[in-house]
XYZ file of N, CA and C in Angstrom:
771
model
N 110.044 113.402 88.353
C 110.487 112.572 87.242
C 109.073 111.744 86.878
N 109.445 111.284 85.465
C 108.439 111.189 84.333
C 109.002 108.938 84.963
N 107.651 108.954 85.656
C 107.737 106.930 85.279
C 106.472 106.582 84.424
N 106.923 105.383 83.704
C 105.921 104.144 83.164
C 104.652 103.267 83.999
N 105.497 103.249 85.387
C 104.143 102.291 85.807
C 103.610 102.883 87.166
N 103.868 103.634 87.538
C 103.610 104.474 88.911
C 102.933 106.140 88.444
N 102.544 106.475 89.087
C 101.897 108.572 89.318
C 102.831 108.256 90.254
N 102.804 109.894 90.489
C 103.883 110.341 91.493
C 102.850 112.069 91.573
N 102.022 112.150 92.835
C 101.747 113.515 93.154
C 102.223 114.349 94.385
N 102.234 115.661 95.045
C 102.722 115.921 95.795
C 100.936 116.869 96.147
N 100.435 116.594 97.363
C 99.325 116.773 97.721
C 99.304 117.936 98.967
N 100.084 118.770 99.196
C 100.696 119.688 100.231
C 102.006 118.893 100.872
N 101.595 118.931 102.003
C 102.458 117.949 102.974
C 102.683 115.964 102.364
N 101.761 115.639 101.255
C 101.074 114.448 101.405
C 101.886 113.583 99.731
N 102.470 113.010 99.647
C 102.217 112.205 98.667
C 101.537 111.187 98.005
N 101.296 111.206 96.775
C 100.037 110.319 96.541
C 100.786 109.394 95.187
N 101.377 107.933 95.498
C 101.847 107.575 94.605
C 100.999 106.259 94.063
N 100.375 106.736 92.698
C 99.585 105.205 92.419
C 100.256 104.508 91.462
N 99.937 102.878 91.222
C 100.406 101.685 90.970
C 99.608 102.168 89.172
N 100.068 101.910 87.983
C 99.267 102.386 86.778
C 99.438 101.426 85.521
N 99.876 100.139 86.288
C 99.593 99.368 85.044
C 97.788 98.840 85.009
N 97.135 99.222 84.097
C 96.054 99.265 84.739
C 95.588 97.856 83.500
N 95.980 97.582 82.145
C 95.900 96.458 81.811
C 96.317 95.317 82.022
N 97.457 95.155 83.006
C 97.723 94.225 84.134
C 97.103 93.653 85.043
N 96.186 94.565 85.908
C 96.034 94.908 87.252
C 96.577 95.078 88.253
N 97.980 95.789 87.359
C 98.521 96.878 88.679
C 99.906 95.679 88.808
N 100.107 94.148 88.033
C 101.558 93.740 88.321
C 102.107 93.809 88.703
N 103.028 93.610 90.088
C 104.290 93.993 89.662
C 105.275 93.199 89.097
N 106.627 93.926 88.886
C 107.556 93.538 88.124
C 108.982 94.441 88.915
N 109.368 94.236 88.024
C 110.722 94.572 88.078
C 111.084 95.824 87.953
N 110.419 96.836 86.945
C 110.202 97.678 86.392
C 109.431 98.680 87.824
N 108.507 97.794 88.181
C 107.596 98.747 88.980
C 108.291 98.876 90.490
N 108.922 97.924 90.691
C 109.735 97.778 91.885
C 110.764 99.073 91.996
N 111.425 99.308 90.793
C 112.535 99.925 90.876
C 111.841 101.394 91.170
N 110.971 102.143 89.856
C 110.409 103.674 90.165
C 110.096 103.077 91.796
N 109.043 102.188 92.082
C 108.851 102.547 93.727
C 110.260 102.797 94.841
N 111.403 102.292 94.436
C 111.916 102.705 95.221
C 112.154 103.746 94.833
N 112.385 104.486 93.987
C 113.435 106.127 93.665
C 111.855 107.231 93.918
N 110.770 106.559 93.868
C 109.517 107.596 94.669
C 109.677 106.951 96.351
N 109.792 106.581 96.989
C 109.717 106.083 98.275
C 111.218 107.028 98.345
N 112.063 107.192 97.800
C 113.731 107.517 98.167
C 112.819 109.253 98.283
N 112.738 109.368 97.508
C 112.060 111.179 97.086
C 111.532 111.287 97.612
N 110.619 110.600 97.976
C 109.697 111.347 99.143
C 110.338 111.039 100.842
N 111.207 110.308 101.130
C 111.787 110.162 102.711
C 112.902 111.417 102.116
N 113.392 111.827 101.165
C 114.213 112.514 101.279
C 113.636 114.505 101.270
N 112.215 114.525 101.070
C 111.812 115.508 100.671
C 111.062 116.222 102.149
N 112.221 117.293 102.777
C 111.766 117.888 103.787
C 110.253 118.233 103.788
N 109.588 118.596 102.520
C 108.250 119.308 102.623
C 107.464 117.570 102.905
N 107.720 117.120 102.543
C 106.695 115.712 102.585
C 106.585 114.787 103.600
N 105.350 115.073 104.519
C 105.743 114.156 105.532
C 104.499 112.896 106.145
N 104.211 112.684 105.178
C 103.099 111.138 104.715
C 103.064 111.265 103.342
N 102.821 109.450 102.688
C 102.484 108.837 101.494
C 101.427 108.250 101.477
N 100.500 108.121 100.584
C 99.496 107.095 100.020
C 100.179 106.250 99.104
N 99.846 104.818 98.957
C 100.299 104.051 97.964
C 98.694 103.345 97.920
N 98.485 103.937 96.349
C 97.209 103.257 96.148
C 97.081 102.901 94.352
N 95.978 102.194 94.319
C 96.319 101.525 93.026
C 95.239 102.332 92.267
N 94.232 100.959 91.381
C 92.890 101.377 90.950
C 91.591 100.815 91.877
N 90.505 101.277 91.404
C 88.860 100.996 92.230
C 89.033 99.036 92.082
N 89.437 98.858 90.630
C 89.440 97.389 90.522
C 90.422 96.643 91.088
N 91.461 96.956 91.108
C 92.637 96.481 91.614
C 93.740 97.125 92.380
N 94.219 97.004 94.059
C 95.970 97.767 93.984
C 96.347 96.727 93.281
N 96.545 95.558 93.304
C 97.754 95.080 92.663
C 97.062 93.431 92.444
N 97.093 92.566 91.103
C 96.398 91.570 91.436
C 97.246 90.723 92.033
N 98.407 90.419 91.521
C 99.942 90.059 92.021
C 100.981 90.629 91.617
N 102.315 89.906 92.185
C 103.021 89.792 90.871
C 102.959 89.190 89.544
N 103.950 89.765 89.021
C 103.736 89.879 86.924
C 104.482 88.266 86.903
N 103.554 87.907 86.597
C 103.829 85.743 86.672
C 104.702 85.837 85.418
N 104.564 86.295 84.211
C 104.732 86.146 83.061
C 106.662 86.707 82.870
N 107.056 87.133 84.056
C 108.006 87.690 84.394
C 108.619 86.322 85.078
N 108.070 85.638 85.599
C 108.631 84.325 86.449
C 109.190 83.386 85.799
N 108.318 82.743 85.015
C 107.455 81.763 84.770
C 108.158 80.876 84.081
N 109.142 81.798 83.425
C 110.541 80.560 82.872
C 111.409 80.470 83.223
N 111.852 81.317 84.969
C 112.420 81.654 84.987
C 112.890 79.427 86.348
N 114.502 79.496 86.490
C 114.710 78.562 87.492
C 115.351 78.397 88.438
N 115.651 77.323 89.759
C 115.861 77.953 90.614
C 117.719 79.042 90.436
N 118.465 78.614 89.651
C 119.881 79.175 89.888
C 119.710 80.734 89.132
N 118.888 81.469 88.419
C 119.041 82.382 88.031
C 117.915 82.928 89.057
N 116.724 82.410 89.894
C 116.220 82.984 90.903
C 117.111 83.449 92.368
N 117.508 82.537 91.828
C 118.955 82.748 93.631
C 119.973 83.675 93.655
N 120.531 83.079 91.978
C 121.737 84.298 91.564
C 121.277 85.500 91.741
N 119.902 86.048 90.950
C 119.433 87.673 91.302
C 118.838 87.903 92.260
N 118.751 86.668 93.669
C 118.304 87.287 94.503
C 116.689 87.513 94.897
N 115.689 87.391 93.400
C 114.585 87.493 92.675
C 113.854 88.079 94.420
N 113.012 89.725 94.020
C 112.416 90.009 94.889
C 112.763 91.042 95.745
N 114.422 91.208 95.905
C 115.333 91.926 96.736
C 114.649 93.244 96.376
N 115.043 94.094 97.186
C 114.684 95.993 96.726
C 113.959 95.882 97.630
N 112.779 95.183 97.894
C 111.447 95.633 98.322
C 111.842 96.104 99.633
N 113.359 95.761 100.444
C 112.903 96.435 101.619
C 113.906 97.881 101.774
N 114.127 98.486 101.079
C 114.237 99.867 100.135
C 112.734 100.474 100.831
N 111.666 99.881 100.102
C 110.649 100.403 100.349
C 110.152 100.297 101.658
N 110.136 99.583 102.670
C 110.162 98.950 104.353
C 111.049 99.903 104.670
N 111.717 100.329 104.158
C 112.502 101.143 105.658
C 112.823 102.043 105.289
N 111.935 102.946 104.455
C 110.980 104.695 104.479
C 110.831 104.959 105.744
N 111.642 106.257 106.234
C 111.586 106.183 107.532
C 110.031 106.979 108.052
N 109.449 108.361 106.929
C 108.432 108.559 106.847
C 106.930 107.447 107.264
N 106.119 107.943 107.578
C 104.656 107.242 107.396
C 104.042 107.407 106.118
N 103.753 106.069 106.188
C 103.068 105.746 104.643
C 101.713 104.827 104.594
N 101.158 105.154 103.962
C 99.576 104.809 103.782
C 99.205 103.637 102.757
N 99.089 101.965 102.687
C 98.258 101.721 101.912
C 96.749 102.490 101.947
N 96.778 102.207 100.664
C 95.045 102.767 100.371
C 94.447 101.269 99.422
N 93.932 100.551 99.586
C 93.344 99.075 98.923
C 92.090 98.938 98.700
N 91.834 99.523 97.284
C 90.371 98.913 96.793
C 90.567 97.812 95.567
N 89.753 96.968 96.008
C 89.384 95.841 94.597
C 90.567 94.804 95.295
N 91.416 93.826 93.841
C 92.322 92.819 94.614
C 93.581 93.213 95.041
N 93.677 92.760 95.970
C 95.295 92.728 96.521
C 95.584 91.404 96.511
N 96.024 90.460 95.974
C 96.589 89.149 96.212
C 97.801 88.943 96.335
N 98.162 88.201 96.376
C 99.727 88.049 96.328
C 101.097 88.735 96.424
N 101.476 89.533 95.631
C 102.522 90.554 95.712
C 101.758 91.750 96.326
N 100.754 91.824 95.568
C 99.730 92.844 95.800
C 99.712 93.440 97.931
N 99.158 91.908 97.753
C 98.845 91.995 99.629
C 100.409 92.145 100.592
N 101.545 91.515 99.806
C 102.479 91.439 100.048
C 102.788 92.825 100.553
N 102.835 93.675 99.706
C 103.003 95.071 98.729
C 102.255 96.364 100.551
N 100.937 95.692 100.251
C 100.262 96.703 101.330
C 100.378 96.652 102.546
N 100.465 95.198 102.898
C 100.878 94.711 104.411
C 102.317 95.258 104.855
N 103.290 95.848 103.585
C 104.523 96.227 103.685
C 104.616 98.317 104.185
N 103.252 98.585 104.010
C 102.588 99.881 104.721
C 102.543 99.797 106.411
N 102.754 101.178 106.863
C 102.386 101.339 108.025
C 100.712 101.150 108.312
N 100.317 101.029 107.565
C 98.550 100.961 108.007
C 97.787 100.652 106.825
N 96.663 100.111 106.973
C 95.933 99.889 105.330
C 94.648 100.611 105.736
N 94.396 101.124 104.469
C 93.014 101.612 105.139
C 92.453 100.818 103.342
N 91.057 100.121 103.974
C 90.698 99.345 102.335
C 89.115 100.446 101.884
N 88.863 100.227 100.730
C 87.874 100.151 100.685
C 87.014 98.804 100.567
N 85.441 98.822 100.522
C 84.344 98.145 101.415
C 84.687 97.190 100.327
N 85.423 97.427 98.561
C 85.281 96.067 97.813
C 86.591 95.382 98.128
N 87.379 95.382 99.212
C 88.427 95.106 98.601
C 88.663 93.876 98.975
N 89.699 92.957 98.721
C 90.137 91.353 98.539
C 91.527 90.923 99.258
N 91.310 90.342 99.790
C 93.071 90.033 100.274
C 93.483 88.631 100.649
N 94.848 88.051 99.962
C 95.079 86.809 99.738
C 96.478 86.610 99.357
N 96.865 85.240 99.721
C 98.066 85.046 99.220
C 97.549 83.894 98.414
N 97.496 83.507 97.105
C 96.733 82.162 96.779
C 98.286 82.088 95.893
N 99.313 82.140 95.995
C 100.407 81.546 95.112
C 100.721 80.026 95.002
N 99.550 79.013 96.422
C 99.641 77.809 96.423
C 99.265 77.023 95.030
N 98.026 78.279 94.515
C 97.783 77.967 93.736
C 98.642 77.439 92.397
N 99.660 78.337 92.164
C 100.721 78.537 91.120
C 101.813 77.455 91.442
N 101.828 77.228 92.692
C 102.571 75.651 93.053
C 103.848 76.394 93.617
N 103.982 77.057 94.264
C 104.624 78.341 95.195
C 104.184 78.896 96.280
N 104.803 79.358 96.747
C 104.875 80.494 98.284
C 104.613 81.936 98.236
N 104.465 82.220 99.493
C 104.801 83.944 99.002
C 106.456 83.889 99.356
N 106.514 85.550 98.113
C 108.209 85.154 98.482
C 108.441 86.938 98.734
N 107.630 87.533 99.061
C 107.949 88.814 99.747
C 107.392 89.382 101.007
N 107.417 88.288 101.562
C 106.984 88.242 103.260
C 105.756 88.468 103.970
N 104.811 87.648 102.819
C 103.578 87.253 102.788
C 103.284 86.310 104.113
N 103.859 85.255 104.154
C 103.957 84.455 105.313
C 104.510 84.668 106.521
N 105.068 85.786 106.534
C 105.843 86.201 107.823
C 104.523 87.656 108.587
N 104.591 88.828 107.366
C 103.621 89.463 108.079
C 102.435 89.039 107.828
N 101.579 88.372 107.452
C 100.265 87.953 107.284
C 100.184 87.441 108.932
N 100.855 86.556 108.886
C 100.420 85.343 110.468
C 101.268 86.697 111.735
N 101.556 87.745 111.688
C 102.112 88.950 112.318
C 100.741 89.236 112.456
N 99.364 89.688 111.432
C 98.518 90.496 111.350
C 97.711 90.445 111.945
N 97.490 88.521 111.437
C 96.131 87.664 111.563
C 96.347 86.787 112.622
N 97.496 86.370 112.706
C 97.482 85.117 113.493
C 97.893 83.972 112.681
N 98.208 82.963 113.503
C 98.499 81.369 112.872
C 97.553 81.380 112.164
N 96.812 81.032 112.955
C 95.373 80.197 112.137
C 95.095 80.667 110.829
N 94.816 81.812 110.864
C 93.947 82.748 109.473
C 95.562 82.670 108.804
N 95.874 82.727 108.857
C 97.755 83.107 107.658
C 97.537 81.606 107.134
N 97.896 80.646 108.146
C 97.710 78.935 107.662
C 96.848 78.516 106.679
N 95.479 78.835 107.230
C 94.275 78.405 106.448
C 94.524 79.496 105.067
N 94.890 81.049 104.943
C 94.570 81.490 103.665
C 96.234 81.128 102.660
N 96.860 80.753 103.421
C 98.146 80.535 102.583
C 98.302 78.883 102.096
N 97.278 78.226 102.726
C 97.084 76.661 102.494
C 96.326 76.599 101.268
N 94.926 77.787 101.210
C 93.934 77.436 100.189
C 94.151 78.322 98.947
N 94.421 79.403 99.572
C 94.693 80.611 98.891
C 93.100 81.688 98.927
N 92.660 81.224 100.082
C 91.222 81.849 99.941
C 91.736 83.382 99.961
N 90.340 84.525 99.332
C 90.222 85.555 99.704
C 89.888 85.998 100.834
N 90.527 87.149 101.752
C 89.902 87.771 102.323
C 89.013 89.020 102.139
N 87.653 89.264 102.510
C 87.504 90.253 102.321
C 87.188 91.635 103.355
N 86.937 92.812 103.067
C 87.438 94.224 103.881
C 87.022 94.035 105.346
N 85.576 93.362 105.466
C 85.081 93.286 106.789
C 85.912 92.079 107.424
N 86.302 91.037 106.748
C 86.638 90.098 107.980
C 88.484 91.026 107.845
N 88.929 91.491 107.488
C 90.046 91.845 106.928
C 90.635 93.416 108.068
N 89.311 93.808 108.283
C 89.388 94.341 109.487
C 88.794 93.823 110.605
N 88.269 92.553 110.834
C 87.933 92.225 112.095
C 89.171 91.455 112.455
N 90.321 91.135 111.586
C 91.048 89.893 112.038
C 92.055 91.236 112.324
N 92.229 92.527 112.060
C 93.336 92.811 112.378
C 94.477 93.215 111.102
N 94.223 92.774 109.939
C 94.702 92.943 108.581
C 94.445 94.786 108.148
N 93.380 95.179 108.303
C 93.428 96.703 107.863
C 92.696 97.508 109.260
N 93.169 98.440 109.337
C 93.012 99.720 110.179
C 91.433 99.906 110.049
N 90.700 100.152 108.728
C 89.710 100.821 108.438
C 89.504 100.760 107.568
N 88.015 100.301 107.166
C 87.342 100.191 106.119
C 86.126 101.249 105.828
N 86.369 101.888 104.617
C 85.492 102.894 104.057
C 85.318 102.687 102.888
N 83.868 103.169 102.201
C 83.248 102.950 101.075
C 84.325 102.883 99.773
N 84.206 102.276 99.036
C 85.410 102.327 97.754
C 85.558 103.765 97.036
N 84.266 104.437 96.953
C 84.121 105.523 96.139
C 85.363 107.057 96.914
N 85.262 106.309 98.237
C 85.700 107.179 99.221
C 87.544 106.961 99.724
N 87.771 106.220 98.738
C 89.126 105.901 99.453
C 90.172 106.711 99.932
N 90.323 107.349 98.240
C 91.227 108.308 98.350
C 91.373 109.168 99.151
N 89.872 109.738 99.100
C 89.838 111.313 100.045
C 89.999 110.675 101.703
N 89.025 109.900 101.776
C 89.423 108.798 103.370
C 91.075 108.951 104.197
N 91.537 108.120 102.948
C 92.986 107.747 103.269
C 94.248 109.312 103.260
N 93.141 110.243 102.228
C 94.555 111.676 101.776
C 93.765 112.538 103.258
N 92.892 112.124 103.740
C 92.075 112.606 105.022
C 93.636 112.422 106.733
N 93.946 110.967 106.029
C 94.238 110.678 107.716
C 95.546 111.129 107.078
N 96.165 110.858 106.312
C 97.828 111.080 105.807
C 98.114 112.748 106.072
N 96.737 113.662 105.949
C 96.710 114.939 105.980
C 97.081 115.612 107.824
N 96.497 114.458 108.711
C 96.338 114.275 110.127
C 97.765 114.017 110.324
N 98.990 112.903 109.729
C 100.097 112.720 110.314
C 100.741 114.097 110.101
N 100.542 114.469 108.362
C 101.214 115.218 108.165
C 101.677 116.846 109.370
N 100.391 116.396 109.341
C 99.898 117.626 110.964
C 101.205 117.381 111.755
N 101.163 116.246 112.169
C 102.170 115.727 113.414
C 103.710 116.486 113.062
N 104.390 116.314 114.671
C 105.682 117.109 114.708
C 106.305 116.096 113.917
N 106.979 116.383 112.877
C 107.895 114.836 111.721
C 108.435 113.945 113.067
N 109.498 113.903 113.520
C 110.283 113.859 114.026
C 109.343 112.700 115.261
N 108.736 112.903 116.077
C 107.939 112.372 116.563
C 107.182 111.435 115.657
N 106.591 112.099 114.727
C 106.325 110.416 114.279
C 106.725 109.396 113.246
N 108.212 110.166 112.637
C 109.187 108.928 112.817
C 109.562 108.069 113.864
N 109.922 108.442 114.987
C 110.029 108.018 116.552
C 108.719 107.027 116.715
N 107.633 107.497 116.604
C 105.918 106.933 116.811
C 106.430 105.266 116.045
N 106.783 105.867 114.625
C 106.843 104.105 113.702
C 108.033 103.298 113.910
N 109.308 104.406 114.280
C 110.149 103.141 115.208
C 109.489 102.474 116.122
N 109.030 102.503 117.471
C 108.680 102.587 118.430
C 107.545 101.102 118.016
N 106.951 100.934 117.564
C 105.835 100.278 116.987
C 106.319 99.429 116.425
N 107.052 99.290 115.498
C 107.932 98.592 114.686
C 108.739 97.511 115.158
N 109.187 98.284 116.330
C 110.336 97.579 117.109
C 109.177 96.603 118.497
N 107.799 96.397 118.413
C 107.003 96.082 119.033
C 107.438 94.300 118.490
N 107.780 94.140 117.576
C 107.630 92.872 116.073
C 109.166 92.369 116.646
N 109.772 92.943 117.032
C 111.605 92.642 116.711
C 111.468 92.574 118.518
N 111.490 93.098 119.261
C 112.083 93.016 120.612
C 111.352 92.230 121.444
N 111.869 91.594 122.593
C 111.363 91.103 124.071
C 110.703 92.496 124.903
N 109.508 92.409 125.032
C 108.708 93.440 125.594
C 109.757 94.371 126.932
N 110.395 93.800 127.620
C 111.226 94.784 128.313
C 112.521 95.719 127.774
N 113.149 95.142 126.716
C 113.918 95.706 125.735
C 113.499 96.471 125.077
N 111.896 96.002 124.527
C 110.998 97.535 123.938
C 110.320 98.633 124.386
N 110.423 97.995 125.439
C 110.004 99.518 126.796
C 110.957 100.475 126.928
N 111.944 99.560 127.179
C 113.503 101.209 127.195
C 113.974 101.768 125.682
N 113.728 100.530 125.117
C 113.899 101.417 123.546
C 113.237 102.731 123.519
N 111.674 102.631 123.688
C 110.100 103.539 123.503
C 110.885 104.142 124.229
N 111.298 104.562 125.430
C 111.533 105.226 126.420
C 112.705 106.693 125.985
N 114.109 105.524 125.402
C 115.194 106.281 124.915
C 114.692 107.107 123.658
N 113.723 106.484 123.222
C 113.232 107.530 121.945
C 112.430 108.705 121.941
N 111.712 108.457 123.422
C 110.779 109.396 124.454
C 111.792 110.794 124.757
N 112.625 109.935 125.564
C 113.726 111.070 125.874
C 114.595 111.837 125.264
N 114.865 111.541 123.718
C 115.440 111.475 122.490
C 114.875 112.963 122.229
N 113.095 112.521 121.993
C 112.964 113.985 121.542
C 113.117 115.016 122.441
N 113.029 114.883 123.428
C 113.138 116.296 124.478
C 114.791 117.445 123.825
N 115.465 116.808 123.293
C 116.546 117.864 122.337
C 116.094 118.516 121.276
N 114.403 118.112 121.283
C 113.936 118.945 120.120
C 113.384 120.177 120.003
N 113.556 121.000 118.581
C 112.737 122.154 119.118
C 111.337 121.636 119.471
N 110.893 120.846 118.143
C 109.327 120.531 117.932
C 109.050 120.348 119.402
N 109.610 119.555 119.933
C 109.562 118.972 121.520
C 108.916 120.201 122.489
N 109.652 121.763 122.449
C 109.230 122.953 122.884
C 108.236 123.495 122.596
N 107.970 123.278 121.312
C 107.137 123.928 120.175
C 106.468 123.747 121.094
N 105.712 122.372 120.927
C 104.817 121.621 121.025
C 104.382 121.733 122.678
N 104.916 121.693 123.389
C 104.419 121.736 124.794
C 104.261 123.037 125.389
N 104.587 124.289 124.807
C 105.047 125.598 124.851
C 103.355 125.832 124.336
N 103.147 125.365 123.225
C 101.620 125.387 122.289
C 100.787 125.002 122.986
N 100.712 123.646 123.468
C 99.391 123.172 124.531
C 99.854 124.050 126.148
N 100.882 124.435 126.451
C 100.242 125.283 127.891
C 99.721 126.703 127.212
N 100.210 127.501 126.185
C 99.727 128.499 125.567
C 98.549 128.765 124.667
N 97.790 127.452 125.071
C 96.513 127.018 124.193
C 96.405 127.759 122.537
N 97.357 127.289 122.061
C 98.003 127.902 120.722
C 98.179 126.654 120.049
N 98.114 126.912 118.405
C 98.546 125.774 117.684
C 100.151 125.624 117.592
N 100.394 124.695 117.720
C 101.994 124.510 117.306
C 102.500 124.302 115.545
N 104.166 125.181 115.487
C 104.639 125.072 114.342
C 105.614 124.238 114.084
N 105.701 123.275 113.682
C 106.293 122.263 113.516
C 107.475 122.568 112.763
N 108.879 122.467 113.267
C 110.027 122.884 112.052
C 111.029 121.455 111.813
N 110.463 120.613 112.689
C 110.888 119.056 112.063
C 112.777 119.330 112.363
N 112.481 119.818 113.847
C 114.155 119.612 114.188
C 113.883 119.921 116.003
């Protein structure tokens, strides 16, 4: 499909999605959301694709939501349209996906990066929720996901002051999984995505479900949920293949069933 605001490329079993509004520093608007919803749905439905990478440019992953689209709106129009609805269709993607972040990831850009299963950051990355400087608050999950990632004190300080967090601090704080040189970001993200894509597909989806459940369930309930998914994988062909390959000291050949 031809998109106006994103680029989509399949590299083997990995789908690379690139935000492509360079003149607007990849600012996120309704058109971008619609295209991302379509691209992620296509990725999730394609059995040949097992992991995705979402990235921007070296200067900006996404500098925020498109202020021009929001500036003139009032409460009634924002509430009636449930502005920002639709991102849950991106976060409901069942297969693993990575945000590869270089440059600015601010406001909505930071929020979209945090929707990924994890973030790999270039060493020039800058994260922040500066909405307060515009007289508003985060509206795409920033106050919630940032707090879960870095804790109340740091999230409160960042959201109340609009301070940006550099890549090294983001890694120390648990916001990003790894920091790499900005010039190698896509290569490193693709290597990680290829490693995930080489795993048993159903086990990868179940692992994602288990870890996400840790934020929603009490510990005992989460452990029981984990155990049932673990048990359930013993009804798959991939479990039989994986364990037979281990015993036979050979590479497993996954079928995704």
